[in-house]
XYZ file of C-alpha atoms in Angstrom:
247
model
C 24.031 23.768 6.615
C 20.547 24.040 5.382
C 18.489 21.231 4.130
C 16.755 21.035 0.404
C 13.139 19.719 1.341
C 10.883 19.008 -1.654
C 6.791 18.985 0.302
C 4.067 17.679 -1.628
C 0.494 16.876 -1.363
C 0.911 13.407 -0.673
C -0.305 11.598 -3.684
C 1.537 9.727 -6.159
C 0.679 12.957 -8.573
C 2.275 15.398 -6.861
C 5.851 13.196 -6.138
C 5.748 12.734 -9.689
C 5.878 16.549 -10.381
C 8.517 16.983 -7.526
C 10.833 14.609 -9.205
C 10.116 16.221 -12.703
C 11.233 19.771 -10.807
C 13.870 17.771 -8.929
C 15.299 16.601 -12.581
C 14.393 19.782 -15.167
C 15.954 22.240 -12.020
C 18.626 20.198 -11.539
C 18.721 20.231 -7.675
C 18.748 17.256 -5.407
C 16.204 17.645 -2.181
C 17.570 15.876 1.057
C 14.249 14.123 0.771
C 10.794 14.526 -1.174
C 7.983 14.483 1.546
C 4.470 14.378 1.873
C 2.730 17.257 3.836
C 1.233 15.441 6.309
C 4.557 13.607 7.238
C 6.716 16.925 6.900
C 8.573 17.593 10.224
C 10.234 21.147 9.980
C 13.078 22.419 11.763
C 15.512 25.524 11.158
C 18.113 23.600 9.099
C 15.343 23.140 6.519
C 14.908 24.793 3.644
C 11.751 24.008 2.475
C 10.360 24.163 -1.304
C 6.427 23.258 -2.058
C 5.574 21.662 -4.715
C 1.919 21.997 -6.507
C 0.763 19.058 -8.292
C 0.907 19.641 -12.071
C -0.648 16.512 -13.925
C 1.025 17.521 -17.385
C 4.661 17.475 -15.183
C 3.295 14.148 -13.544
C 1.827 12.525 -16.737
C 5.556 13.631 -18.989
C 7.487 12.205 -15.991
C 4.934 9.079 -16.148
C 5.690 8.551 -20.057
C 9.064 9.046 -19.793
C 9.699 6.011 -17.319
C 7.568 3.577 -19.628
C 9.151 4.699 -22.828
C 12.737 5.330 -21.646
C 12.999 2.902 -18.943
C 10.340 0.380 -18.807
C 6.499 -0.403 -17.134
C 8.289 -2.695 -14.115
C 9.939 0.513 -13.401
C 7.238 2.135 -12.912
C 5.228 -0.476 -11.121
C 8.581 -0.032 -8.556
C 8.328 3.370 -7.673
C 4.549 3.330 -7.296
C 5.440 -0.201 -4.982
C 7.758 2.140 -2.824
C 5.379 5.365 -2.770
C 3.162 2.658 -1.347
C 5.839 2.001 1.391
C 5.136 4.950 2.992
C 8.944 4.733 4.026
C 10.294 7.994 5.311
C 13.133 7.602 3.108
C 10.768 6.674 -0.499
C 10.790 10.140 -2.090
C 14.541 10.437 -2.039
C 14.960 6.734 -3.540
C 12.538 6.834 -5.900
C 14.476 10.571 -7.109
C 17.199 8.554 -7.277
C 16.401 5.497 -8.740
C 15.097 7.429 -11.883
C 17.758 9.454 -12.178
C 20.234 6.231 -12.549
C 17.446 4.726 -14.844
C 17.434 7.018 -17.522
C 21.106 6.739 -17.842
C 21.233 3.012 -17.920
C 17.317 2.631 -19.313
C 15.849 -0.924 -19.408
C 18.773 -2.142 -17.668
C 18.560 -0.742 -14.354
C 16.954 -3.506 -12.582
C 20.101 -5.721 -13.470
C 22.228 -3.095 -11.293
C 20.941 -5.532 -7.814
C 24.218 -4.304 -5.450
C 24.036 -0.575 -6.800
C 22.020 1.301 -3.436
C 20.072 2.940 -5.767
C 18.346 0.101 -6.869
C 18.534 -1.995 -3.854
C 16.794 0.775 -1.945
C 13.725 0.486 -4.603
C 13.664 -3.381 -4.229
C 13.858 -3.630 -0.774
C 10.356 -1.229 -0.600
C 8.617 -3.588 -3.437
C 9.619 -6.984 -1.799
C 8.186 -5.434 1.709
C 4.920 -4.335 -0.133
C 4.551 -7.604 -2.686
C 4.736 -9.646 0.678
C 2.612 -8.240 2.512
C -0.310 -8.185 -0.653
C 0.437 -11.480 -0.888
C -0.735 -12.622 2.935
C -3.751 -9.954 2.626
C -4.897 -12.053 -0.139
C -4.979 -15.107 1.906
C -6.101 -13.569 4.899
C -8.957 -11.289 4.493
C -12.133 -11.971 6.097
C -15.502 -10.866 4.536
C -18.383 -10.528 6.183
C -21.887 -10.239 4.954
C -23.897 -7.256 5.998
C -27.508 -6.671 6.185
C -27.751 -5.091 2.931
C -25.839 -8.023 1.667
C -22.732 -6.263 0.458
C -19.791 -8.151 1.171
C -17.300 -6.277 3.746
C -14.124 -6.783 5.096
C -12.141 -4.710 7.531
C -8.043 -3.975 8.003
C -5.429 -1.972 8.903
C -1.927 -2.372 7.026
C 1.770 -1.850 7.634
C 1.739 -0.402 4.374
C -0.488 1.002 2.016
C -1.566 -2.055 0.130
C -5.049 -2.306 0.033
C -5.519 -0.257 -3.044
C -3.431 -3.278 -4.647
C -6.318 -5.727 -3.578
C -9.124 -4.763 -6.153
C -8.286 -6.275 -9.260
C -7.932 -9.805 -7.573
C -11.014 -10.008 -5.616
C -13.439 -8.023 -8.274
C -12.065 -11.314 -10.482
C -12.721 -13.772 -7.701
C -15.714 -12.838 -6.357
C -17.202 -10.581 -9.568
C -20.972 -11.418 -8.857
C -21.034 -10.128 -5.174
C -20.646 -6.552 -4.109
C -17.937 -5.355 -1.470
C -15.925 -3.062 0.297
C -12.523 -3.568 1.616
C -12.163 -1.265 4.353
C -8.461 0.161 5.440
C -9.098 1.869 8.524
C -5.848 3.224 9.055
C -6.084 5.244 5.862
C -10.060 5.729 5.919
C -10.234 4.711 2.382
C -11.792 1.857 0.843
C -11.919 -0.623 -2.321
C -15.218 -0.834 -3.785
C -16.388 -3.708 -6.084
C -20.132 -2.963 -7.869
C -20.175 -6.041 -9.793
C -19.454 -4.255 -12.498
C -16.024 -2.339 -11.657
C -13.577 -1.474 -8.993
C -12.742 1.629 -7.500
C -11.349 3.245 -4.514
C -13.031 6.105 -2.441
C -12.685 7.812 0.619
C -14.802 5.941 3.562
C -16.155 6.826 6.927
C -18.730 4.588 8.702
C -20.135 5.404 11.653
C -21.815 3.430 14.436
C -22.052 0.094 14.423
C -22.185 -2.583 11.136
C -25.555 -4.956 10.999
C -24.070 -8.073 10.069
C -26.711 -11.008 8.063
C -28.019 -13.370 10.402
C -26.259 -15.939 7.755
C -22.884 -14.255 8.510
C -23.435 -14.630 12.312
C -23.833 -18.314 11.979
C -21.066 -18.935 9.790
C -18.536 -17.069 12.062
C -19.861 -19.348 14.694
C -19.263 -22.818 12.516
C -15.991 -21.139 11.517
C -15.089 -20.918 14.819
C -15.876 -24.595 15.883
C -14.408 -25.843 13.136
C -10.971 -23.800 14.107
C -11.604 -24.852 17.925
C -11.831 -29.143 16.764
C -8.938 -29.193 14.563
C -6.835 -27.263 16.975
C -4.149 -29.886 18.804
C -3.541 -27.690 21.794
C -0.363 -29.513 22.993
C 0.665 -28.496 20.028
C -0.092 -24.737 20.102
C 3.089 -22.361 19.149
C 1.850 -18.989 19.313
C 5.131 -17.687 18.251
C 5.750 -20.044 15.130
C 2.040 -19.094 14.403
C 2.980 -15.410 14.421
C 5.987 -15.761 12.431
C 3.247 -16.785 9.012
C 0.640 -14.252 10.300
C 1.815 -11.521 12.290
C -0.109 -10.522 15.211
C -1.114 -6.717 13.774
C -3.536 -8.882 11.635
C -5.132 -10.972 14.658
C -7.708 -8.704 15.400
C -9.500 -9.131 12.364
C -9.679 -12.678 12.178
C -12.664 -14.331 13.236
C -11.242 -17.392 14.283
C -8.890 -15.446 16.420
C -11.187 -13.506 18.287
């Protein structure tokens, strides 16, 4: 039995016109991928979709105004999953929300919504440790810059907080994983594409203050008392790398 595949271009533009065909055609794709994750076989039947912004920006209305913002915010949470699975929830979630409207959040044991939750409680945690987390570090030209690679695509989440904290410094938070980055220029955030190559000239500033960083992490350490595993369990150890105290 052949398989409905919905293929897009991978931004949160393009799903939104796949679910607006989804809905308006009436069919129901096994699942709504991106290109680049698209794994064919011959029991698919595949169906690509070109981004229309009018199809995305109707579909984008129609959530605020006939289900509400926070729905909205949840399927944008769970694009940012990157879950295998998001394309088909997110189809699915919106069709049960504009039956039930501003209600639909209420429905916690329905799949439909649990499936959407699940994807925002994974992303919301994980912005919440990269805010505690991230390590700048002062470059040469003396913009601000800090490096990391996610679980899930949450650095784009990360902009508005720091360009409020830290709005008289310029800086760049770097996803490598993703080779994008969010820019702050004092005046505004933004997120571009990013490739850097060779090696970073770090302030001779920064280099000292990784240095007292790292003593001052060394003397308060009680190492009788080291747990690596109950340590991992409030950081995991994909973030370790890019710690300066851990390295």
């Amino acid at each position: 039995m052949m398989m409905l595949y919905y293929i897009y271009d991978g931004t949160f533009e393009g799903l939104l016109t796949a679910i607006y065909d989804a809905y308006y055609e009436r069919e129901n794709p096994e699942q709504i991928v991106a290109m680049d994750d698209f794994i064919d076989n011959f029991l698919i039947q595949r169906r690509y979709i070109d981004t229309d912004k009018e199809k995305a920006t109707k579909v984008h209305n129609g959530i605020i105004n006939k289900i509400s913002k926070e729905a909205l915010t949840n399927i944008m949470y769970a694009y940012l999953s990157e879950h295998e699975n998001a394309g088909r929830y997110i189809l699915e979630y919106l069709r049960f929300g504009f039956k039930v409207g501003r209600l639909v959040d209420s429905y916690l044991s329905d799949d439909r919504v649990y499936n959407i939750h699940r994807l925002v409680t994974k992303i919301n945690r994980e912005k919440h440790l990269l805010l505690g987390i991230i390590r700048f570090r002062l470059l040469n030209n003396n913009i601000y810059y800090a490096l990391i690679e996610t679980q899930y695509n949450t650095a784009c989440l990360l902009g508005e907080h720091f360009a409020a904290r830290m709005a008289d410094q310029i800086f760049v938070i770097h996803d490598i994983k993703r080779n994008y980055g969010v820019f702050y220029d004092k005046s505004k955030w933004f997120i571009s594409d990013i490739d850097i190559e060779g090696n970073l000239d770090f302030h001779e500033k920064e280099l000292f203050y990784q240095e007292l960083w790292k003593k001052y992490f060394e003397s308060v350490t009680i190492k009788d008392r080291l747990n690596p595993k109950l340590q991992a369990n409030f950081m995991p150890k994909r973030y370790w790398k890019y710690l300066v105290e851990m390295k």
